[in-house]
Amino acid sequence: MSGLVGLPFALSSRRLTGVNYGLQAPAGVASIAFALWYAYEVGSASDFLTMIR
């Protein structure tokens, strides 16, 4: 997953600096959203959330 997120930055770093900066925010938001979704799925699959309540 990290390689897929980093690939556009590696390809656009020298020639397209404006595009590179424009890709950073969406990639960061997508990465955080995926991490939150994954943590929720793992937590709900193991009934971790029901143990907290």
Short mmCIF file of C-alpha atoms in Angstrom, two decimals:
data_model
loop_
_atom_site.label_atom_id
_atom_site.label_comp_id
_atom_site.label_asym_id
_atom_site.label_seq_id
_atom_site.Cartn_x
_atom_site.Cartn_y
_atom_site.Cartn_z
CA MET A 1 0.00 0.00 0.00
CA SER A 2 2.80 2.41 0.86
CA GLY A 3 4.44 1.82 -2.50
CA LEU A 4 1.22 2.67 -4.34
CA VAL A 5 0.82 5.87 -2.36
CA GLY A 6 4.44 6.88 -2.94
CA LEU A 7 4.55 6.05 -6.65
CA PRO A 8 2.93 9.29 -7.91
CA PHE A 9 5.33 11.34 -5.81
CA ALA A 10 8.34 9.51 -7.20
CA LEU A 11 7.15 9.93 -10.78
CA SER A 12 6.25 13.61 -10.50
CA SER A 13 8.94 14.89 -8.15
CA ARG A 14 11.33 16.46 -10.67
CA ARG A 15 9.12 17.67 -13.49
CA LEU A 16 5.80 18.45 -11.89
CA THR A 17 6.42 20.04 -8.51
CA GLY A 18 2.99 21.71 -8.47
CA VAL A 19 1.29 18.39 -9.15
CA ASN A 20 3.44 16.77 -6.50
CA TYR A 21 2.25 19.25 -3.85
CA GLY A 22 -1.31 18.86 -5.10
CA LEU A 23 -1.15 15.10 -4.60
CA GLN A 24 0.10 15.24 -1.02
CA ALA A 25 -3.16 16.28 0.63
CA PRO A 26 -5.43 13.75 -1.15
CA ALA A 27 -2.91 10.97 -0.57
CA GLY A 28 -2.68 11.86 3.11
CA VAL A 29 -6.45 12.00 3.52
CA ALA A 30 -6.86 8.67 1.71
CA SER A 31 -4.18 7.08 3.85
CA ILE A 32 -5.75 8.27 7.11
CA ALA A 33 -9.24 7.26 5.96
CA PHE A 34 -8.00 3.79 5.05
CA ALA A 35 -6.23 3.42 8.40
CA LEU A 36 -9.36 4.43 10.33
CA TRP A 37 -11.55 2.09 8.30
CA TYR A 38 -9.09 -0.78 8.75
CA ALA A 39 -8.82 -0.19 12.49
CA TYR A 40 -12.61 -0.16 12.76
CA GLU A 41 -12.93 -3.39 10.77
CA VAL A 42 -10.29 -5.17 12.82
CA GLY A 43 -11.76 -3.87 16.06
CA SER A 44 -15.31 -4.86 15.21
CA ALA A 45 -14.26 -8.27 13.89
CA SER A 46 -12.54 -9.12 17.16
CA ASP A 47 -15.38 -7.62 19.27
CA PHE A 48 -12.91 -5.18 20.78
CA LEU A 49 -15.43 -2.37 20.72
CA THR A 50 -17.95 -4.37 22.77
CA MET A 51 -15.34 -5.02 25.46
CA ILE A 52 -14.80 -1.27 25.94
CA ARG A 53 -18.45 -0.42 26.58
#
